[in-house]
Amino acid sequence: MERFLRRTELRSTGTELSKITMPIVFNEPLSFLQRISEYMEHTYLIQKACSQSDSIERMQTVAAFAVSAVASQWDRTGKPFNPLLGETYELTREDQGFRLISEQVSHHPPISAFHTESLAGDFVFHGSIYPKLKFWGKSVEAEPKGTITLEIYKHKEAYTWTNPFCCVHNIILGKLWIEQYGTVEIVNHSTGEKCVLNFKPCGMFGKELHRVEGYIQDKSKKKRCVIYGKWTECMWSVDPQVYEAHRKLEKKGTTDTKKQKPPESVNEDADEMPEVQETVAVIPGSTLLWRISSRPPHSAEMYNFTNFAVTLNELEPGMEGVLAPTDCRLRPDIRAMENGNMDEASREKERLEEKQRAARKERAKDGEEWSTRWFQLGTNPYTASQDWLYTGGYFNRKYTDCPDIY
């Protein structure tokens, strides 16, 4: 395995991983479409935003939701399976009040479109994601191309943002670890308010590992509140003046402290994982926006799945007759991996990929273009950027013209 990676490193540093076939041992037994559905783990935050009357409070809650949507990445070092062209995933959670449909609408480049709607008719949450993966020798970086849109009907509001970068370190040697970094800008297109969140890279000694810091400004660009915390733990909001006063006291208290020494021994072949720093220091007067849910007791032996993630591939009795034949719960390679049969999973993955290649060649020979089933390429009405929009009808359960991809 290490030999494969070193050959890949020599050939492919800085190139997109979508052009490289990776061994199945790098995977977790979920499709990327199922990974996308994990955005909805903390749906209660959207419902809370729907009920809030103040637009700044709503923005705080939407910001907390945007952070919570990527929190399941923590310690998730397994790569989800690349969806096959035409693959779908549906999820209905009556306990959380939503239903979701997603479809792999393009293979080169890989684009996944999703649409979530409130069962009570309060909101829709949708987007199309093109995760551009790059291999950097010892790490893999995911650039989250694609816009996410949340529409809250009661307040006639639409919010848009993109996710932060995600990087998995030490894929060749050493302990795997994850960081997320970059600026996430959430815009309320109805009020002109904006939230800017800075997901901080870990830095030299890991002081900034997992930290998120930002602010909300109104349409006149006045800062209304500061948001801070860790995407692995919790998010808080506080008045900007209180925050600045706290920062000044903090700096005053640390002026005489000695600079931290670098670790004495460093493994040159691995990116040292910083020790997990202390939990978030709460500034007096802060308001809690979100706290992460605890994971199952044996999560470390289950690909570090959350309670939400462990249910995503369940195929309950009678479900097979209701699902679209393209639903990724029916993918034999993922199912074999979930059952612990890695050899069968590898064989099935290879068979499915070859079947997809053969179908593409057949279409090219006949001069046919691929036709998506549930989404169509259009324009996001709020950002004017290209977006894949849901055309409706999936839950009418008419699947006679779905492609045979498995």
Short mmCIF file of N, CA and C in Angstrom, two decimals, residues 11 34 85 93 136 160 171 185 211 237 324 348:
data_model
loop_
_atom_site.label_atom_id
_atom_site.label_comp_id
_atom_site.label_asym_id
_atom_site.label_seq_id
_atom_site.Cartn_x
_atom_site.Cartn_y
_atom_site.Cartn_z
N ARG A 11 4.09 10.66 -9.30
CA ARG A 11 3.40 10.99 -10.55
C ARG A 11 2.44 12.15 -10.41
N GLN A 34 -24.35 10.10 0.49
CA GLN A 34 -24.77 9.91 1.88
C GLN A 34 -24.02 10.87 2.80
N LEU A 85 -22.43 7.78 -11.98
CA LEU A 85 -23.31 8.71 -12.70
C LEU A 85 -24.74 8.19 -12.66
N ARG A 93 -36.55 11.88 7.32
CA ARG A 93 -36.48 11.80 8.77
C ARG A 93 -37.67 12.56 9.35
N TRP A 136 -1.24 16.12 -2.27
CA TRP A 136 -0.05 16.94 -2.03
C TRP A 136 1.07 16.13 -1.39
N THR A 160 -26.83 32.07 1.29
CA THR A 160 -25.93 31.25 0.48
C THR A 160 -24.53 31.25 1.10
N ILE A 171 -1.40 10.65 4.85
CA ILE A 171 -2.02 9.50 4.18
C ILE A 171 -1.00 8.43 3.81
N GLU A 185 -18.29 32.71 3.77
CA GLU A 185 -19.08 33.95 3.79
C GLU A 185 -20.55 33.61 3.58
N ARG A 211 -10.23 25.88 15.31
CA ARG A 211 -10.87 27.14 15.72
C ARG A 211 -11.61 27.81 14.56
N SER A 237 -21.69 33.27 20.51
CA SER A 237 -21.74 34.64 20.00
C SER A 237 -21.60 35.60 21.17
N ALA A 324 -35.77 4.08 -5.26
CA ALA A 324 -35.36 4.07 -6.67
C ALA A 324 -34.26 3.03 -6.84
N GLU A 348 -16.49 -5.80 -6.66
CA GLU A 348 -17.73 -5.13 -7.08
C GLU A 348 -17.47 -3.68 -7.50
#
